[in-house]
Amino acid sequence: MKTKTVWDLYAQDIRHFILSKVNDEVITDDLLQETFIKVHVKLDTLKNENKIKAWVFSIARYTVMDYFRQNNLNYSIEEKHIVEEYTHSDHTKEDCLRGIIKALPKKYRKPLILADIQGLKQTQISERLDLPLPTVKSQIQRARKLIAQGFVECCDFKINDDGYLVGELQEKEHCKVCN
């Protein structure tokens, strides 16, 4: 597939998505271009063209998050958006991740979202949640471990000797979280 084809298929949807996050036409156009530069550079790494829409939306989401981080802006994303942000028929790791995050106990979910999705520093999270910094650090680490364990339980992933999650995604009907 060529970048032009991807652009023709998804540019409008991606633009609407970005605009819904930044509420500025000029910034939206800049981030849209930046997204498609990344798509162009990495398009040859996409293994399954059936998952291209989710892949492009992921690139756009991370591009928006990077913009907010670089400009020290607060990227406001509701917990429900993690689950509802993309609706597509393909079963992806993001589907499992949303289900796993949604199932986390709130005391772990909240700091994890603030750190890994909104990009806040742990000291900022500590202040925002009015919790001691060591508590926030341990909650975030525990949440990350629970996510890894969720993939093990959900789609039979394994944790290798180096501590990395490895495995193949199950079909949706065999997935214990998404089904």
mmCIF file of C-alpha atoms in Angstrom:
data_model
loop_
_atom_site.group_PDB
_atom_site.id
_atom_site.type_symbol
_atom_site.label_atom_id
_atom_site.label_comp_id
_atom_site.label_asym_id
_atom_site.label_seq_id
_atom_site.Cartn_x
_atom_site.Cartn_y
_atom_site.Cartn_z
ATOM 1 C CA MET A 1 0.000 0.000 0.000
ATOM 2 C CA LYS A 2 1.214 3.501 -0.795
ATOM 3 C CA THR A 3 1.135 6.528 1.495
ATOM 4 C CA LYS A 4 -1.153 8.332 -0.964
ATOM 5 C CA THR A 5 -3.688 5.522 -0.633
ATOM 6 C CA VAL A 6 -3.537 5.693 3.156
ATOM 7 C CA TRP A 7 -3.955 9.480 2.948
ATOM 8 C CA ASP A 8 -6.978 9.171 0.657
ATOM 9 C CA LEU A 9 -8.600 6.607 2.939
ATOM 10 C CA TYR A 10 -7.946 8.092 6.379
ATOM 11 C CA ALA A 11 -6.747 11.705 6.264
ATOM 12 C CA GLN A 12 -10.185 13.195 6.930
ATOM 13 C CA ASP A 13 -10.882 10.862 9.862
ATOM 14 C CA ILE A 14 -7.431 11.499 11.326
ATOM 15 C CA ARG A 15 -7.886 15.251 10.897
ATOM 16 C CA HIS A 16 -11.206 15.137 12.777
ATOM 17 C CA PHE A 17 -9.612 13.068 15.523
ATOM 18 C CA ILE A 18 -6.686 15.480 15.931
ATOM 19 C CA LEU A 19 -8.959 18.529 15.793
ATOM 20 C CA SER A 20 -11.108 17.036 18.561
ATOM 21 C CA LYS A 21 -8.003 16.915 20.756
ATOM 22 C CA VAL A 22 -6.280 20.237 20.010
ATOM 23 C CA ASN A 23 -9.206 22.505 18.952
ATOM 24 C CA ASP A 24 -6.994 24.531 16.604
ATOM 25 C CA GLU A 25 -7.125 24.265 12.804
ATOM 26 C CA VAL A 26 -3.489 25.289 12.177
ATOM 27 C CA ILE A 27 -2.052 22.946 14.808
ATOM 28 C CA THR A 28 -4.341 20.196 13.519
ATOM 29 C CA ASP A 29 -2.952 20.575 9.999
ATOM 30 C CA ASP A 30 0.616 20.525 11.321
ATOM 31 C CA LEU A 31 -0.022 17.398 13.398
ATOM 32 C CA LEU A 32 -1.818 15.749 10.479
ATOM 33 C CA GLN A 33 1.233 16.304 8.283
ATOM 34 C CA GLU A 34 3.541 15.065 11.010
ATOM 35 C CA THR A 35 1.379 11.959 11.415
ATOM 36 C CA PHE A 36 1.532 11.158 7.719
ATOM 37 C CA ILE A 37 5.279 11.739 7.575
ATOM 38 C CA LYS A 38 5.580 9.043 10.241
ATOM 39 C CA VAL A 39 3.163 6.842 8.304
ATOM 40 C CA HIS A 40 5.226 7.291 5.136
ATOM 41 C CA VAL A 41 8.506 6.489 6.876
ATOM 42 C CA LYS A 42 7.165 3.419 8.716
ATOM 43 C CA LEU A 43 4.616 2.074 6.228
ATOM 44 C CA ASP A 44 6.928 -0.745 5.168
ATOM 45 C CA THR A 45 7.013 -2.039 8.770
ATOM 46 C CA LEU A 46 3.246 -2.678 8.862
ATOM 47 C CA LYS A 47 2.788 -6.443 8.843
ATOM 48 C CA ASN A 48 -0.974 -6.685 8.429
ATOM 49 C CA GLU A 49 -2.608 -4.219 6.042
ATOM 50 C CA ASN A 50 -6.012 -5.149 7.481
ATOM 51 C CA LYS A 51 -5.009 -3.278 10.646
ATOM 52 C CA ILE A 52 -3.845 -0.115 8.927
ATOM 53 C CA LYS A 53 -6.637 2.099 10.258
ATOM 54 C CA ALA A 54 -5.870 1.270 13.890
ATOM 55 C CA TRP A 55 -2.161 1.680 13.159
ATOM 56 C CA VAL A 56 -2.612 5.137 11.622
ATOM 57 C CA PHE A 57 -4.860 6.236 14.487
ATOM 58 C CA SER A 58 -2.228 5.059 16.982
ATOM 59 C CA ILE A 59 0.403 7.140 15.224
ATOM 60 C CA ALA A 60 -1.934 10.153 15.300
ATOM 61 C CA ARG A 61 -2.685 9.663 18.996
ATOM 62 C CA TYR A 62 1.002 9.492 19.890
ATOM 63 C CA THR A 63 1.738 12.510 17.695
ATOM 64 C CA VAL A 64 -0.894 14.508 19.596
ATOM 65 C CA MET A 65 0.453 13.306 22.949
ATOM 66 C CA ASP A 66 3.989 14.299 21.901
ATOM 67 C CA TYR A 67 2.722 17.748 20.931
ATOM 68 C CA PHE A 68 1.117 18.210 24.343
ATOM 69 C CA ARG A 69 4.250 16.989 26.126
ATOM 70 C CA GLN A 70 6.623 19.182 24.111
ATOM 71 C CA ASN A 71 4.511 22.252 24.813
ATOM 72 C CA ASN A 72 3.936 21.413 28.494
ATOM 73 C CA LEU A 73 0.194 21.248 27.956
ATOM 74 C CA ASN A 74 -2.156 18.936 29.784
ATOM 75 C CA TYR A 75 -3.446 16.219 27.482
ATOM 76 C CA SER A 76 -6.893 15.631 28.852
ATOM 77 C CA ILE A 77 -8.194 12.193 28.085
ATOM 78 C CA GLU A 78 -10.996 10.593 29.974
ATOM 79 C CA GLU A 79 -10.670 6.999 31.116
ATOM 80 C CA LYS A 80 -13.716 6.091 29.022
ATOM 81 C CA HIS A 81 -11.928 7.318 25.867
ATOM 82 C CA ILE A 82 -9.320 4.612 26.311
ATOM 83 C CA VAL A 83 -12.058 2.086 25.830
ATOM 84 C CA GLU A 84 -14.167 3.953 23.268
ATOM 85 C CA GLU A 85 -11.634 5.922 21.234
ATOM 86 C CA TYR A 86 -11.497 3.546 18.289
ATOM 87 C CA THR A 87 -14.245 1.326 17.109
ATOM 88 C CA HIS A 88 -13.178 -1.042 14.397
ATOM 89 C CA SER A 89 -13.829 -4.657 13.612
ATOM 90 C CA ASP A 90 -10.213 -5.863 13.745
ATOM 91 C CA HIS A 91 -8.939 -7.317 16.992
ATOM 92 C CA THR A 92 -5.742 -5.544 18.026
ATOM 93 C CA LYS A 93 -3.407 -5.365 20.997
ATOM 94 C CA GLU A 94 -4.962 -1.968 21.685
ATOM 95 C CA ASP A 95 -8.348 -3.678 22.142
ATOM 96 C CA CYS A 96 -6.852 -5.941 24.778
ATOM 97 C CA LEU A 97 -4.959 -3.062 26.376
ATOM 98 C CA ARG A 98 -8.118 -0.959 26.718
ATOM 99 C CA GLY A 99 -9.931 -3.887 28.340
ATOM 100 C CA ILE A 100 -7.025 -4.611 30.662
ATOM 101 C CA ILE A 101 -6.684 -0.947 31.711
ATOM 102 C CA LYS A 102 -10.421 -0.684 32.259
ATOM 103 C CA ALA A 103 -10.271 -3.744 34.534
ATOM 104 C CA LEU A 104 -7.435 -2.334 36.689
ATOM 105 C CA PRO A 105 -8.373 -1.240 40.205
ATOM 106 C CA LYS A 106 -8.930 2.529 40.198
ATOM 107 C CA LYS A 107 -6.009 3.160 42.567
ATOM 108 C CA TYR A 108 -3.665 1.769 39.884
ATOM 109 C CA ARG A 109 -5.578 2.899 36.788
ATOM 110 C CA LYS A 110 -5.642 6.608 37.662
ATOM 111 C CA PRO A 111 -1.867 7.101 38.193
ATOM 112 C CA LEU A 112 -1.089 4.934 35.157
ATOM 113 C CA ILE A 113 -3.323 7.018 32.885
ATOM 114 C CA LEU A 114 -1.830 10.241 34.205
ATOM 115 C CA ALA A 115 1.730 8.968 33.686
ATOM 116 C CA ASP A 116 1.645 6.837 30.568
ATOM 117 C CA ILE A 117 -1.215 8.383 28.614
ATOM 118 C CA GLN A 118 -1.305 12.010 29.704
ATOM 119 C CA GLY A 119 2.468 12.141 30.101
ATOM 120 C CA LEU A 120 2.596 13.773 33.518
ATOM 121 C CA LYS A 121 5.686 13.425 35.669
ATOM 122 C CA GLN A 122 5.292 11.302 38.766
ATOM 123 C CA THR A 123 5.811 14.322 41.039
ATOM 124 C CA GLN A 124 2.914 16.069 39.275
ATOM 125 C CA ILE A 125 0.745 12.989 39.731
ATOM 126 C CA SER A 126 1.684 12.874 43.407
ATOM 127 C CA GLU A 127 0.543 16.464 43.832
ATOM 128 C CA ARG A 128 -2.613 16.044 41.749
ATOM 129 C CA LEU A 129 -3.734 12.907 43.600
ATOM 130 C CA ASP A 130 -2.467 14.162 46.958
ATOM 131 C CA LEU A 131 -0.447 10.995 47.484
ATOM 132 C CA PRO A 132 3.153 10.503 48.600
ATOM 133 C CA LEU A 133 5.577 10.154 45.664
ATOM 134 C CA PRO A 134 6.714 6.626 46.662
ATOM 135 C CA THR A 135 3.058 5.524 46.666
ATOM 136 C CA VAL A 136 2.503 6.922 43.179
ATOM 137 C CA LYS A 137 5.685 5.255 41.900
ATOM 138 C CA SER A 138 4.688 1.874 43.304
ATOM 139 C CA GLN A 139 1.110 2.180 41.990
ATOM 140 C CA ILE A 140 2.366 2.937 38.471
ATOM 141 C CA GLN A 141 4.827 0.029 38.567
ATOM 142 C CA ARG A 142 2.134 -2.287 39.923
ATOM 143 C CA ALA A 143 -0.281 -1.157 37.170
ATOM 144 C CA ARG A 144 2.337 -1.903 34.498
ATOM 145 C CA LYS A 145 2.884 -5.373 35.943
ATOM 146 C CA LEU A 146 -0.862 -5.969 36.033
ATOM 147 C CA ILE A 147 -1.098 -4.952 32.364
ATOM 148 C CA ALA A 148 1.619 -7.444 31.434
ATOM 149 C CA GLN A 149 -0.177 -10.101 33.486
ATOM 150 C CA GLY A 150 -3.407 -9.127 31.746
ATOM 151 C CA PHE A 151 -1.864 -9.924 28.361
ATOM 152 C CA VAL A 152 -0.667 -13.258 29.716
ATOM 153 C CA GLU A 153 -4.182 -14.089 30.905
ATOM 154 C CA CYS A 154 -5.995 -12.501 27.962
ATOM 155 C CA CYS A 155 -4.115 -13.813 24.951
ATOM 156 C CA ASP A 156 -1.682 -16.351 26.412
ATOM 157 C CA PHE A 157 1.366 -14.094 25.994
ATOM 158 C CA LYS A 158 4.504 -15.103 27.852
ATOM 159 C CA ILE A 159 7.090 -13.048 29.711
ATOM 160 C CA ASN A 160 10.530 -14.044 28.399
ATOM 161 C CA ASP A 161 13.753 -14.345 30.403
ATOM 162 C CA ASP A 162 14.532 -10.657 29.794
ATOM 163 C CA GLY A 163 11.151 -9.639 31.243
ATOM 164 C CA TYR A 164 9.589 -8.725 27.877
ATOM 165 C CA LEU A 165 6.074 -9.669 26.859
ATOM 166 C CA VAL A 166 6.100 -11.978 23.825
ATOM 167 C CA GLY A 167 3.416 -13.814 21.935
ATOM 168 C CA GLU A 168 0.825 -13.650 19.239
ATOM 169 C CA LEU A 169 -2.546 -12.036 19.595
ATOM 170 C CA GLN A 170 -5.433 -14.504 19.806
ATOM 171 C CA GLU A 171 -8.437 -14.210 17.560
ATOM 172 C CA LYS A 172 -11.105 -12.055 19.213
ATOM 173 C CA GLU A 173 -13.378 -15.007 19.898
ATOM 174 C CA HIS A 174 -10.567 -16.699 21.877
ATOM 175 C CA CYS A 175 -9.564 -13.549 23.765
ATOM 176 C CA LYS A 176 -10.617 -13.634 27.407
ATOM 177 C CA VAL A 177 -10.724 -9.831 27.831
ATOM 178 C CA CYS A 178 -12.144 -8.621 24.524
ATOM 179 C CA ASN A 179 -14.702 -11.358 23.939
#
